mmCIF file of C-alpha atoms in Angstrom:
data_model
loop_
_atom_site.group_PDB
_atom_site.id
_atom_site.type_symbol
_atom_site.label_atom_id
_atom_site.label_comp_id
_atom_site.label_asym_id
_atom_site.label_seq_id
_atom_site.Cartn_x
_atom_site.Cartn_y
_atom_site.Cartn_z
ATOM 1 C CA UNK S 1 -71.517 36.530 10.355
ATOM 2 C CA UNK S 2 -71.869 32.723 10.072
ATOM 3 C CA UNK S 3 -73.908 30.180 12.068
ATOM 4 C CA UNK S 4 -73.380 26.490 11.648
ATOM 5 C CA UNK S 5 -75.999 23.926 12.732
ATOM 6 C CA UNK S 6 -75.173 20.245 12.794
ATOM 7 C CA UNK S 7 -77.590 17.353 12.852
ATOM 8 C CA UNK S 8 -77.663 13.600 12.384
ATOM 9 C CA UNK S 9 -75.665 12.374 15.354
ATOM 10 C CA UNK S 10 -76.729 9.526 17.559
ATOM 11 C CA UNK S 11 -76.031 6.019 18.758
ATOM 12 C CA UNK S 12 -75.006 3.318 16.293
ATOM 13 C CA UNK S 13 -73.499 -0.137 16.645
ATOM 14 C CA UNK S 14 -69.991 -0.835 15.412
ATOM 15 C CA UNK S 15 -70.085 -1.353 11.649
ATOM 16 C CA UNK S 16 -73.108 0.839 11.294
ATOM 17 C CA UNK S 17 -73.598 4.104 9.451
ATOM 18 C CA UNK S 18 -74.612 7.681 10.161
ATOM 19 C CA UNK S 19 -75.021 10.777 7.989
ATOM 20 C CA UNK S 20 -74.242 14.133 9.521
ATOM 21 C CA UNK S 21 -75.478 17.434 8.038
ATOM 22 C CA UNK S 22 -74.263 20.984 8.597
ATOM 23 C CA UNK S 23 -76.077 24.064 7.257
ATOM 24 C CA UNK S 24 -74.402 27.468 7.219
ATOM 25 C CA UNK S 25 -76.491 30.581 7.519
ATOM 26 C CA UNK S 26 -75.916 34.335 7.809
ATOM 27 C CA UNK S 27 -75.067 37.229 5.561
ATOM 28 C CA UNK S 28 -72.137 39.097 4.213
ATOM 29 C CA UNK S 29 -69.833 36.003 3.900
ATOM 30 C CA UNK S 30 -68.339 33.787 1.270
ATOM 31 C CA UNK S 31 -67.398 30.307 2.362
ATOM 32 C CA UNK S 32 -64.065 29.174 1.031
ATOM 33 C CA UNK S 33 -63.981 25.802 2.786
ATOM 34 C CA UNK S 34 -66.194 23.547 4.899
ATOM 35 C CA UNK S 35 -65.257 20.481 6.888
ATOM 36 C CA UNK S 36 -65.768 18.156 9.808
ATOM 37 C CA UNK S 37 -63.647 17.631 12.916
ATOM 38 C CA UNK S 38 -64.130 15.426 15.979
ATOM 39 C CA UNK S 39 -63.004 15.656 19.623
ATOM 40 C CA UNK S 40 -63.153 13.418 22.678
ATOM 41 C CA UNK S 41 -62.261 14.412 26.263
ATOM 42 C CA UNK S 42 -58.587 14.733 26.797
ATOM 43 C CA UNK S 43 -57.731 14.852 23.104
ATOM 44 C CA UNK S 44 -57.198 17.548 20.585
ATOM 45 C CA UNK S 45 -59.804 18.254 18.013
ATOM 46 C CA UNK S 46 -58.836 16.337 14.910
ATOM 47 C CA UNK S 47 -59.602 16.623 11.217
ATOM 48 C CA UNK S 48 -62.038 14.121 9.740
ATOM 49 C CA UNK S 49 -62.525 15.623 6.321
ATOM 50 C CA UNK S 50 -62.306 19.076 4.715
ATOM 51 C CA UNK S 51 -63.384 20.520 1.306
ATOM 52 C CA UNK S 52 -61.561 23.674 0.306
ATOM 53 C CA UNK S 53 -63.139 25.535 -2.565
ATOM 54 C CA UNK S 54 -59.877 25.805 -4.465
ATOM 55 C CA UNK S 55 -58.176 22.558 -3.597
ATOM 56 C CA UNK S 56 -58.491 18.828 -3.158
ATOM 57 C CA UNK S 57 -60.616 17.144 -0.478
ATOM 58 C CA UNK S 58 -58.694 16.126 2.608
ATOM 59 C CA UNK S 59 -59.383 13.049 4.689
ATOM 60 C CA UNK S 60 -57.790 11.664 7.859
ATOM 61 C CA UNK S 61 -55.965 8.449 6.972
ATOM 62 C CA UNK S 62 -58.094 6.477 9.423
ATOM 63 C CA UNK S 63 -61.322 7.301 7.634
ATOM 64 C CA UNK S 64 -60.415 6.942 4.013
ATOM 65 C CA UNK S 65 -62.607 4.469 2.214
ATOM 66 C CA UNK S 66 -65.306 4.612 4.938
ATOM 67 C CA UNK S 67 -66.276 8.263 5.366
ATOM 68 C CA UNK S 68 -67.160 10.638 2.610
ATOM 69 C CA UNK S 69 -67.643 14.400 2.723
ATOM 70 C CA UNK S 70 -69.939 16.133 0.274
ATOM 71 C CA UNK S 71 -71.171 19.669 -0.180
ATOM 72 C CA UNK S 72 -74.262 21.362 -1.596
ATOM 73 C CA UNK S 73 -73.017 24.775 -2.462
ATOM 74 C CA UNK S 74 -76.533 26.113 -3.265
ATOM 75 C CA UNK S 75 -77.667 25.343 0.277
ATOM 76 C CA UNK S 76 -74.331 26.077 1.972
ATOM 77 C CA UNK S 77 -74.573 22.636 3.447
ATOM 78 C CA UNK S 78 -71.910 19.958 4.031
ATOM 79 C CA UNK S 79 -72.503 16.353 4.754
ATOM 80 C CA UNK S 80 -70.451 13.573 6.284
ATOM 81 C CA UNK S 81 -71.502 10.017 5.291
ATOM 82 C CA UNK S 82 -69.913 7.657 7.811
ATOM 83 C CA UNK S 83 -69.880 3.908 7.165
ATOM 84 C CA UNK S 84 -68.438 0.892 8.976
ATOM 85 C CA UNK S 85 -68.034 3.018 12.130
ATOM 86 C CA UNK S 86 -65.689 1.977 14.882
ATOM 87 C CA UNK S 87 -66.047 2.430 18.617
ATOM 88 C CA UNK S 88 -62.938 4.564 18.803
ATOM 89 C CA UNK S 89 -64.744 7.068 16.574
ATOM 90 C CA UNK S 90 -67.109 7.968 19.314
ATOM 91 C CA UNK S 91 -66.755 11.738 19.637
ATOM 92 C CA UNK S 92 -68.454 15.078 19.325
ATOM 93 C CA UNK S 93 -68.345 15.968 15.701
ATOM 94 C CA UNK S 94 -68.008 19.624 14.763
ATOM 95 C CA UNK S 95 -68.717 21.266 11.469
ATOM 96 C CA UNK S 96 -66.547 24.170 10.426
ATOM 97 C CA UNK S 97 -66.548 26.827 7.790
ATOM 98 C CA UNK S 98 -63.785 29.148 6.693
ATOM 99 C CA UNK S 99 -64.402 32.655 5.375
ATOM 100 C CA UNK S 100 -61.950 35.344 4.229
ATOM 101 C CA UNK S 101 -60.652 37.566 6.978
ATOM 102 C CA UNK S 102 -58.095 40.359 6.900
ATOM 103 C CA UNK S 103 -55.905 39.197 3.994
ATOM 104 C CA UNK S 104 -54.177 36.805 3.957
ATOM 105 C CA UNK S 105 -55.985 35.388 7.010
ATOM 106 C CA UNK S 106 -59.154 33.364 7.213
ATOM 107 C CA UNK S 107 -61.766 33.159 9.917
ATOM 108 C CA UNK S 108 -62.821 29.793 11.202
ATOM 109 C CA UNK S 109 -66.399 29.222 12.430
ATOM 110 C CA UNK S 110 -67.566 26.158 14.391
ATOM 111 C CA UNK S 111 -70.934 24.558 14.889
ATOM 112 C CA UNK S 112 -72.149 23.480 18.340
ATOM 113 C CA UNK S 113 -71.229 19.875 17.770
ATOM 114 C CA UNK S 114 -73.245 16.675 17.457
ATOM 115 C CA UNK S 115 -72.576 13.550 19.530
ATOM 116 C CA UNK S 116 -71.723 10.327 17.761
ATOM 117 C CA UNK S 117 -71.573 7.190 19.912
ATOM 118 C CA UNK S 118 -70.484 3.830 18.418
ATOM 119 C CA UNK S 119 -71.166 0.865 20.660
ATOM 120 C CA UNK S 120 -68.983 -2.260 20.717
#
């Protein structure tokens, strides 16, 4: 029902910036939340930022003040502006979208991921 396509990843030096984009497409869905996660080999996928429709924006403590999530509801697109990037933030970044499932559950969809590499 939902496809998510990320873009904007790449190679950046430590202290640099990147802006990731994720566009949701499909039919017969209502997005109730969109967000960004990241994952490196051997580690669990971790939250970077999330924007529930009916609640406050959530950020990982490590990114507060440097990384900002935003959302264009008309385009079903979510962005992640990343500033002052650190080498340890090298990861595959995944967009997610949550839609209502069988109440009270939700269905979580994932994009294909976009590689972010921060050099020392």
